[in-house]
Amino acid sequence: MTVLRLDDLLPSSAPDSLALQVAGGEAWSRGQLRAEQRAWSARFACHPLAAGAMVAIWAVNSPQWVAAALGAWARGLVVVPLSPRWTDHEVRGVLDRTPVALLLGDRARAERAHGLGLGLRVACLDEPPQASCGERPLPASAAVSGEPKAQLGGPERLAALVPTSGTTGAPKLAMLTARGLGATAALTAEALGLGPGDVYWLPMPLAHVGGLGAMCRALGAGAAIALPGPEDPGGALSAWAASGVTHASLVPTQLLDLTTEAPPPWPPSLRVVLVGGAASPPDVGARCAMAWTTYGLTEAGGTVTLGRADAGGSSGGPLPGWEVRVVDPAGAPVPAGEVGELLLRGPGLMAGYWQDAEATGGVLRDGWLHTGDFGALDAAGRVTVHARRTDLIVSGGANVYPAEVEGALLAHPAIREAAVLGEPDPRWGQRVVACVVLRPGVPAPTLEALRAVLAPRLAGYKHPRRVVLVPDLPRLGNGKLDRAALRGHVSEARV
């Protein structure tokens, strides 16, 4: 199995080829990015930070984010990505639990971090790395000469401490190894046909495993990364055409917006649109012939399954080296097509949760990751994900999987987006509530009209008993639905 080395994602070959494109026309060659990586590596050595020390990055996507992460890995350091959308309280919650030695922030967040009294060094990511080094000046020659030591700590070393995207309580911190991230990057790049000369559109935050993994797969494959600014659908398509984008990572909402407001044909350079981070609508393949669907989670290093979008709504089959099981509550395998809990085993599995043996033991058992996700395997080995365990609705003793109902609701022409929750019901235990976002200028459908559309698609117990109109669906920084926030809207609508 091919494994990319995180400490050497930018070999010295092809230094003039494109590595990064940034909104506004800025472009970095691989040689420029490599020089910036080495400058950051020298700065880390000057602080000094020993192999295994932790460096947090709290910033929006930028070339400096990429260069600093690569420089940290070249010195054997551990990258702790922090969401740029987080509040000071959320950032402190992670830093108080980890021995982070240095926090790098873009200008706005570095200023905020200085005021938090964190008791650690804070540096501005937007300043040239050779400009300063802690309390001592860094000799100019140190930033451009000498190679960083390779593979400090070996491939099994901890490379990233990535917060999970939980919607309640403090996020757990998944320990991802250099080997695991490198294997996932190599496997996904090969499956997507990603290589030199390609351009990968990456709107996802680098602070989340989806963005971090895409950065590794693109650079490791010799492709370039395009880091966009805020774009409307038409603007994104124009940027794709101007940049020669060949691959794009989108969450389902972004794809729905594109196909609705600017439907294909799209720029001829585009070959693959990878859709993940949330359940995809069943018609995603019909909307976009280039769509590939994927399933993964932070604890598995980001990507486990991959495949061309199909009418069945699957997330594709496991990547080489990965195994997927579907089991019943007793842990026994279920037949193909039946729903159960998804168990995963493969090269990208986390080493555990940082300083949380109880939580680690709850999900990692006998080499398998117990995801808490409900799904099914078909006869061809393709995975269809139905719900998180915490999202499952049990009405009258029957399971209702939100993704199934949400996909059916999108068949109504008035509905742009839909999300389904359960709320307490004195008779049935729970009942289904649909939160819908309407298309502009379209009148709201009645509950009866919605159920008429659902009738040929879903059994009656899966139909919503209440519909709540919302202006948009609240989302986490990685594009996933924020069901905790949505439950708040549902509760307010009931009053």
Coordinates of C-alpha atoms in Angstrom, one line a residue:
M1 CA 0.0 0.0 0.0
T2 CA 1.4 3.4 -1.0
V3 CA 1.8 5.8 1.9
L4 CA 2.7 9.5 1.4
R5 CA 5.2 10.9 3.8
L6 CA 3.8 14.0 5.5
D7 CA 7.3 15.3 6.1
D8 CA 8.0 15.2 2.3
L9 CA 4.8 16.1 0.5
L10 CA 6.8 18.6 -1.6
P11 CA 9.8 16.8 -3.1
S12 CA 12.3 19.0 -4.9
S13 CA 11.2 17.8 -8.3
A14 CA 9.1 20.1 -10.6
P15 CA 9.8 23.3 -8.5
D16 CA 8.2 25.5 -11.2
S17 CA 4.9 23.6 -11.2
L18 CA 1.8 25.2 -9.6
A19 CA 1.1 24.4 -5.9
L20 CA -1.4 27.0 -4.8
Q21 CA -3.9 29.3 -6.3
V22 CA -5.6 31.9 -4.1
A23 CA -8.7 34.0 -4.8
G24 CA -7.5 37.3 -6.4
G25 CA -5.0 35.7 -8.7
E26 CA -2.1 35.0 -6.3
A27 CA -0.2 31.8 -7.3
W28 CA 2.6 29.8 -5.6
S29 CA 4.9 27.4 -7.3
R30 CA 5.9 24.2 -5.5
G31 CA 9.4 25.7 -5.2
Q32 CA 8.0 28.7 -3.4
L33 CA 5.8 26.7 -1.1
R34 CA 8.8 24.4 -0.3
A35 CA 10.9 27.4 0.6
E36 CA 8.2 28.7 2.8
Q37 CA 7.8 25.2 4.4
R38 CA 11.6 25.2 5.2
A39 CA 11.4 28.7 6.6
W40 CA 8.7 27.6 9.0
S41 CA 10.6 24.5 9.9
A42 CA 13.7 26.6 10.8
R43 CA 11.5 28.9 12.9
F44 CA 10.1 26.0 14.8
A45 CA 13.6 24.7 15.4
C46 CA 14.7 28.1 16.7
H47 CA 11.9 28.4 19.3
P48 CA 13.0 25.6 20.0
L49 CA 10.3 22.9 19.6
A50 CA 11.3 19.3 20.0
A51 CA 9.8 16.5 17.9
G52 CA 6.4 15.7 19.3
A53 CA 5.6 19.2 20.5
M54 CA 2.2 20.6 19.5
V55 CA 1.6 23.6 17.3
A56 CA -2.0 25.0 17.1
I57 CA -3.2 26.8 13.9
W58 CA -6.1 29.1 14.4
A59 CA -6.7 30.8 11.0
V60 CA -8.7 30.9 7.8
N61 CA -7.5 29.0 4.8
S62 CA -4.4 30.5 3.3
P63 CA -1.0 29.6 1.8
Q64 CA 0.6 30.4 5.1
W65 CA -1.7 27.9 6.8
V66 CA -0.5 25.2 4.4
A67 CA 3.2 26.2 4.6
A68 CA 3.2 26.2 8.4
A69 CA 1.5 22.8 8.7
L70 CA 4.1 21.3 6.2
G71 CA 6.9 23.0 8.2
A72 CA 5.6 21.5 11.4
W73 CA 5.4 18.0 10.0
A74 CA 8.9 18.4 8.6
R75 CA 10.2 18.8 12.1
G76 CA 8.1 16.0 13.6
L77 CA 5.7 18.4 15.3
V78 CA 2.0 17.7 16.0
V79 CA -0.5 20.1 14.2
V80 CA -3.6 21.0 16.3
P81 CA -6.1 22.7 13.8
L82 CA -8.6 25.1 15.4
S83 CA -11.7 26.2 13.6
P84 CA -11.6 29.9 12.5
R85 CA -15.3 30.1 13.4
W86 CA -14.7 29.2 17.0
T87 CA -15.2 31.6 19.8
D88 CA -12.5 32.4 22.3
H89 CA -14.2 30.0 24.8
E90 CA -14.1 27.1 22.4
V91 CA -10.5 27.7 21.6
R92 CA -9.6 27.8 25.2
G93 CA -11.5 24.6 25.8
V94 CA -9.1 22.7 23.5
L95 CA -5.9 24.5 24.6
D96 CA -6.6 23.9 28.2
R97 CA -6.6 20.2 27.6
T98 CA -3.5 20.0 25.4
P99 CA 0.2 20.9 25.9
V100 CA 0.3 23.2 22.9
A101 CA 3.6 25.1 22.9
L102 CA 2.9 27.6 20.1
L103 CA -0.3 29.0 18.6
L104 CA -0.2 30.4 15.1
G105 CA -3.1 32.7 14.2
D106 CA -3.9 34.9 11.2
R107 CA -3.7 38.6 12.2
A108 CA -7.2 38.9 13.7
R109 CA -7.0 35.7 15.7
A110 CA -3.4 36.2 16.8
E111 CA -4.6 39.5 18.4
R112 CA -7.5 37.7 20.1
A113 CA -5.2 34.9 21.3
H114 CA -2.8 37.4 22.9
G115 CA -5.6 38.7 25.0
L116 CA -6.7 35.3 26.3
G117 CA -3.8 34.8 28.7
L118 CA -3.2 31.3 27.5
G119 CA 0.3 30.9 28.9
L120 CA 1.8 29.9 25.6
R121 CA 3.6 31.5 22.7
V122 CA 1.5 33.2 20.1
A123 CA 2.7 34.2 16.7
C124 CA 1.1 35.8 13.6
L125 CA 0.8 33.4 10.7
D126 CA 0.6 36.4 8.3
E127 CA 4.2 37.5 9.1
P128 CA 7.1 36.0 7.1
P129 CA 8.4 33.1 9.2
Q130 CA 12.0 34.3 8.9
A131 CA 11.1 37.6 10.4
S132 CA 11.3 36.5 14.0
C133 CA 11.8 33.4 16.2
G134 CA 10.4 33.7 19.7
E135 CA 12.6 36.0 21.7
R136 CA 15.6 35.7 19.4
P137 CA 16.1 36.9 15.8
L138 CA 16.3 34.1 13.2
P139 CA 19.4 34.4 10.9
A140 CA 18.2 35.0 7.3
S141 CA 20.3 32.1 6.1
A142 CA 18.5 29.7 8.5
A143 CA 15.2 30.1 6.5
V144 CA 16.7 29.1 3.2
S145 CA 19.5 26.7 3.8
G146 CA 19.6 23.2 5.3
E147 CA 17.1 20.4 5.0
P148 CA 14.7 19.6 7.9
K149 CA 15.3 16.3 9.5
A150 CA 13.0 13.6 8.0
Q151 CA 10.6 11.3 9.7
L152 CA 11.3 12.6 13.3
G153 CA 9.6 10.0 15.4
G154 CA 8.8 7.6 12.5
P155 CA 5.7 7.0 10.5
E156 CA 3.6 5.9 13.6
R157 CA 4.2 9.2 15.3
L158 CA 1.3 11.5 16.1
A159 CA 0.9 14.0 13.3
A160 CA -2.4 15.8 14.1
L161 CA -4.8 16.2 17.0
V162 CA -8.1 17.0 15.2
P163 CA -11.2 18.1 17.1
T164 CA -14.3 16.0 16.3
S165 CA -17.3 17.8 15.0
G166 CA -19.6 16.9 17.8
T167 CA -22.6 19.2 18.4
T168 CA -22.9 18.8 22.2
G169 CA -20.2 19.3 24.8
A170 CA -16.5 19.8 24.2
P171 CA -15.1 18.2 21.0
K172 CA -13.0 15.1 21.5
L173 CA -9.5 15.2 20.0
A174 CA -8.7 12.4 17.6
M175 CA -5.1 11.4 17.4
L176 CA -4.1 10.9 13.8
T177 CA -0.8 9.4 12.8
A178 CA 1.6 10.3 10.0
R179 CA 1.1 6.9 8.5
G180 CA -2.7 7.0 8.7
L181 CA -2.9 10.5 7.1
G182 CA -0.4 9.5 4.5
A183 CA -2.1 6.3 3.6
T184 CA -5.5 8.0 3.3
A185 CA -4.1 10.8 1.1
A186 CA -2.5 8.3 -1.2
L187 CA -5.5 6.0 -1.5
T188 CA -8.0 8.8 -2.2
A189 CA -5.6 10.5 -4.7
E190 CA -5.3 7.2 -6.6
A191 CA -9.0 6.5 -6.6
L192 CA -9.8 10.0 -7.9
G193 CA -7.2 9.9 -10.6
L194 CA -5.4 12.9 -9.1
G195 CA -2.0 13.8 -10.4
P196 CA 0.5 16.4 -11.7
G197 CA -1.2 19.2 -13.7
D198 CA -4.5 18.8 -11.9
V199 CA -6.1 21.6 -9.8
Y200 CA -8.1 20.7 -6.7
W201 CA -10.8 23.2 -5.6
L202 CA -10.8 23.3 -1.8
P203 CA -13.5 25.4 -0.1
M204 CA -13.5 23.3 3.1
P205 CA -11.7 24.6 6.1
L206 CA -8.2 23.2 6.5
A207 CA -9.0 23.1 10.3
H208 CA -11.3 20.1 9.6
V209 CA -10.3 16.6 8.6
G210 CA -11.9 16.9 5.2
G211 CA -9.9 20.0 4.3
L212 CA -6.7 18.7 5.9
G213 CA -7.0 15.4 4.0
A214 CA -7.7 17.1 0.7
M215 CA -4.6 19.3 1.2
C216 CA -2.5 16.2 1.7
R217 CA -3.9 14.2 -1.2
A218 CA -3.5 17.1 -3.7
L219 CA 0.0 18.1 -2.7
G220 CA 1.2 14.5 -2.3
A221 CA -0.1 13.7 -5.8
G222 CA 1.7 16.6 -7.4
A223 CA -1.5 18.5 -8.0
A224 CA -2.3 22.2 -7.1
I225 CA -4.8 23.5 -4.6
A226 CA -7.2 26.3 -5.3
L227 CA -8.2 28.1 -2.2
P228 CA -11.3 30.1 -3.1
G229 CA -12.8 33.2 -1.4
P230 CA -16.6 33.5 -0.8
E231 CA -18.3 32.7 -4.1
D232 CA -21.8 32.6 -5.4
P233 CA -22.5 29.6 -7.7
G234 CA -21.9 31.5 -10.8
G235 CA -18.7 33.0 -9.4
A236 CA -17.4 29.5 -8.5
L237 CA -18.0 28.3 -12.0
S238 CA -16.1 31.3 -13.4
A239 CA -13.2 30.6 -11.1
W240 CA -13.2 26.9 -12.1
A241 CA -12.9 27.8 -15.7
A242 CA -10.2 30.5 -15.1
S243 CA -8.1 28.2 -12.9
G244 CA -8.6 25.0 -14.9
V245 CA -10.1 23.2 -11.9
T246 CA -10.2 19.4 -12.4
H247 CA -11.4 18.2 -9.0
A248 CA -13.6 19.9 -6.4
S249 CA -14.7 19.0 -2.9
L250 CA -18.2 20.1 -2.0
V251 CA -20.7 19.5 0.8
P252 CA -24.2 18.4 -0.5
T253 CA -25.6 21.9 0.1
Q254 CA -23.0 23.5 -2.1
L255 CA -23.7 21.0 -4.9
L256 CA -27.4 21.6 -4.7
D257 CA -26.9 25.3 -4.9
L258 CA -24.7 24.9 -8.0
T259 CA -26.9 22.5 -9.8
T260 CA -30.0 24.6 -9.1
E261 CA -28.7 28.1 -9.9
A262 CA -26.0 27.2 -12.4
P263 CA -26.7 23.7 -13.8
P264 CA -24.3 21.8 -16.0
P265 CA -22.6 21.8 -18.4
W266 CA -19.7 23.1 -16.4
P267 CA -16.1 23.9 -17.4
P268 CA -14.7 21.1 -19.5
S269 CA -11.6 20.8 -17.3
L270 CA -13.7 19.5 -14.4
R271 CA -13.6 15.7 -14.0
V272 CA -14.6 14.9 -10.4
V273 CA -16.9 16.6 -7.9
L274 CA -16.4 14.9 -4.5
V275 CA -19.5 15.2 -2.3
G276 CA -19.2 14.4 1.3
G277 CA -19.5 15.7 4.9
A278 CA -23.2 15.0 5.1
A279 CA -25.8 12.7 3.5
S280 CA -26.2 13.3 -0.2
P281 CA -29.6 13.5 -1.9
P282 CA -30.4 10.3 -3.9
D283 CA -30.5 12.2 -7.2
V284 CA -27.0 13.6 -6.8
G285 CA -25.8 11.5 -9.8
A286 CA -28.6 12.8 -12.0
R287 CA -27.8 16.4 -11.0
C288 CA -24.1 16.1 -11.7
A289 CA -22.6 13.3 -13.8
M290 CA -19.2 14.0 -12.4
A291 CA -20.3 13.5 -8.8
W292 CA -18.5 11.0 -6.5
T293 CA -19.9 10.3 -3.0
T294 CA -17.8 9.5 0.0
Y295 CA -18.2 8.5 3.7
G296 CA -15.8 9.0 6.5
L297 CA -15.3 10.6 9.8
T298 CA -12.5 12.3 11.8
E299 CA -11.8 9.1 13.8
A300 CA -11.1 7.3 10.5
G301 CA -8.8 10.0 9.1
G302 CA -11.4 11.5 6.8
T303 CA -12.2 9.1 4.0
V304 CA -13.2 5.4 4.1
T305 CA -15.5 4.9 1.1
L306 CA -15.6 6.4 -2.4
G307 CA -17.5 5.9 -5.6
R308 CA -19.4 7.4 -8.4
A309 CA -22.8 8.7 -7.3
D310 CA -25.5 6.1 -8.0
A311 CA -29.3 6.1 -7.9
G312 CA -29.3 4.1 -4.7
G313 CA -27.8 7.0 -2.7
S314 CA -24.7 5.0 -1.7
S315 CA -21.4 6.5 -0.6
G316 CA -19.4 4.0 -2.7
G317 CA -17.2 1.1 -1.6
P318 CA -14.3 0.9 0.8
L319 CA -10.9 2.1 -0.3
P320 CA -8.2 -0.6 -0.6
G321 CA -7.1 -1.7 2.9
W322 CA -10.4 -0.7 4.5
E323 CA -13.1 -3.1 5.8
V324 CA -16.7 -2.3 6.7
R325 CA -19.0 -4.4 8.8
V326 CA -22.7 -3.9 9.6
V327 CA -23.8 -5.4 12.9
D328 CA -26.9 -5.7 15.0
P329 CA -27.1 -4.4 18.6
A330 CA -25.5 -7.7 19.8
G331 CA -22.6 -7.3 17.4
A332 CA -23.6 -10.0 15.0
P333 CA -23.3 -9.3 11.2
V334 CA -26.5 -8.5 9.4
P335 CA -27.4 -9.6 5.8
A336 CA -26.7 -7.4 2.8
G337 CA -29.2 -4.6 2.5
E338 CA -30.2 -4.6 6.2
V339 CA -29.4 -1.6 8.4
G340 CA -27.1 -1.9 11.4
E341 CA -24.2 -0.1 13.0
L342 CA -21.2 0.6 10.8
L343 CA -17.9 -0.8 12.0
L344 CA -14.6 0.2 10.2
R345 CA -11.1 -1.1 10.2
G346 CA -8.3 0.2 8.0
P347 CA -5.1 2.2 7.7
G348 CA -6.4 5.7 8.6
L349 CA -7.9 4.8 12.0
M350 CA -7.0 7.2 14.8
A351 CA -4.8 6.0 17.6
G352 CA -7.5 7.1 20.1
Y353 CA -8.9 10.2 21.7
W354 CA -6.3 12.5 23.4
Q355 CA -6.2 11.7 27.2
D356 CA -9.6 10.1 27.1
A357 CA -9.2 6.3 27.6
E358 CA -12.9 5.8 28.5
A359 CA -14.1 7.4 25.2
T360 CA -11.4 5.6 23.2
G361 CA -12.5 2.2 24.7
G362 CA -16.1 3.0 23.8
V363 CA -15.4 3.2 20.1
L364 CA -12.1 1.3 19.4
R365 CA -12.6 -2.4 20.2
D366 CA -10.6 -5.3 18.8
G367 CA -9.2 -3.1 16.1
W368 CA -12.6 -1.9 14.9
L369 CA -14.0 1.6 15.1
H370 CA -17.6 1.5 16.2
T371 CA -18.9 4.6 14.5
G372 CA -22.3 5.0 16.0
D373 CA -23.6 5.5 12.4
F374 CA -26.4 3.4 11.0
G375 CA -26.1 2.1 7.5
A376 CA -26.2 -0.9 5.1
L377 CA -23.9 -2.8 2.7
D378 CA -25.3 -3.9 -0.6
A379 CA -24.2 -7.1 -2.4
A380 CA -21.5 -5.2 -4.2
G381 CA -20.0 -3.9 -1.0
R382 CA -21.3 -0.3 -1.4
V383 CA -22.1 1.6 1.8
T384 CA -25.3 3.6 2.3
V385 CA -25.4 5.7 5.5
H386 CA -28.8 6.3 7.1
A387 CA -28.2 8.2 10.4
R388 CA -26.0 8.9 13.3
R389 CA -27.1 6.9 16.4
T390 CA -27.9 10.2 18.1
D391 CA -30.0 11.3 15.1
L392 CA -32.1 8.1 14.9
I393 CA -35.8 8.6 15.4
V394 CA -37.8 5.7 17.0
S395 CA -41.5 6.2 16.4
G396 CA -43.9 3.5 17.7
G397 CA -40.9 1.1 18.0
A398 CA -39.9 1.6 14.4
N399 CA -36.6 3.2 13.3
V400 CA -36.8 6.3 11.1
Y401 CA -33.6 7.3 9.4
P402 CA -33.4 11.1 8.8
A403 CA -31.4 10.9 5.6
E404 CA -34.1 8.7 4.0
V405 CA -36.9 11.2 4.8
E406 CA -34.8 14.2 3.9
G407 CA -34.1 12.8 0.5
A408 CA -37.8 12.1 -0.1
L409 CA -38.7 15.7 0.9
L410 CA -36.4 17.1 -1.8
A411 CA -38.7 15.6 -4.4
H412 CA -41.2 18.5 -3.7
P413 CA -40.5 21.3 -6.1
A414 CA -40.9 24.0 -3.4
I415 CA -38.2 22.6 -1.1
R416 CA -34.5 23.6 -1.5
E417 CA -33.2 21.9 1.6
A418 CA -34.6 19.7 4.3
A419 CA -33.6 18.3 7.7
V420 CA -35.5 15.9 9.9
L421 CA -35.6 15.6 13.7
G422 CA -37.5 13.7 16.2
E423 CA -39.5 15.3 19.0
P424 CA -41.2 13.7 22.0
D425 CA -44.6 12.3 21.4
P426 CA -46.8 10.9 24.3
R427 CA -48.2 8.1 22.2
W428 CA -45.4 7.1 19.8
G429 CA -42.4 8.0 21.8
Q430 CA -41.1 10.3 19.1
R431 CA -42.6 11.8 16.0
V432 CA -41.0 13.2 12.9
V433 CA -40.5 16.9 12.4
A434 CA -39.3 18.4 9.1
C435 CA -37.4 21.6 8.9
V436 CA -37.4 22.9 5.3
V437 CA -35.9 25.8 3.4
L438 CA -38.1 27.0 0.5
R439 CA -36.9 28.0 -2.9
P440 CA -37.1 31.7 -3.5
G441 CA -40.5 33.0 -4.5
V442 CA -42.2 29.7 -4.0
P443 CA -45.2 29.4 -1.7
A444 CA -45.0 27.1 1.3
P445 CA -46.5 23.6 0.8
T446 CA -49.1 22.4 3.2
L447 CA -48.4 19.4 5.4
E448 CA -50.9 17.4 3.3
A449 CA -49.2 18.4 0.1
L450 CA -45.9 17.2 1.5
R451 CA -47.3 13.9 2.7
A452 CA -48.9 13.3 -0.7
V453 CA -45.4 13.6 -2.3
L454 CA -44.0 11.2 0.3
A455 CA -46.8 8.6 0.2
P456 CA -45.4 6.6 -2.8
R457 CA -41.8 6.8 -1.3
L458 CA -42.1 6.3 2.4
A459 CA -44.2 4.3 4.9
G460 CA -46.7 6.4 6.8
Y461 CA -44.8 6.2 10.1
K462 CA -41.9 8.0 8.5
H463 CA -44.0 11.0 7.4
P464 CA -43.5 14.3 9.2
R465 CA -46.2 15.2 11.7
R466 CA -45.0 18.9 11.8
V467 CA -43.2 21.2 9.3
V468 CA -41.1 24.1 10.4
L469 CA -40.0 26.7 7.9
V470 CA -36.5 28.0 8.4
P471 CA -34.6 30.6 6.4
D472 CA -31.5 28.3 6.2
L473 CA -30.2 25.2 7.9
P474 CA -27.5 25.9 10.6
R475 CA -24.2 24.2 9.9
L476 CA -20.9 23.5 11.6
G477 CA -17.7 24.8 10.2
N478 CA -17.2 21.7 8.0
G479 CA -20.6 22.0 6.4
K480 CA -22.3 19.4 8.4
L481 CA -25.8 20.1 9.7
D482 CA -25.8 21.5 13.2
R483 CA -28.7 19.5 14.6
A484 CA -28.3 20.9 18.1
A485 CA -28.9 24.4 16.8
L486 CA -31.8 23.2 14.6
R487 CA -33.5 21.6 17.6
G488 CA -33.5 25.1 19.2
H489 CA -35.3 26.4 16.2
V490 CA -37.9 23.6 16.4
S491 CA -38.4 24.3 20.1
E492 CA -38.9 28.0 19.5
A493 CA -41.4 27.3 16.7
R494 CA -43.5 25.2 19.1
V495 CA -44.0 28.0 21.5

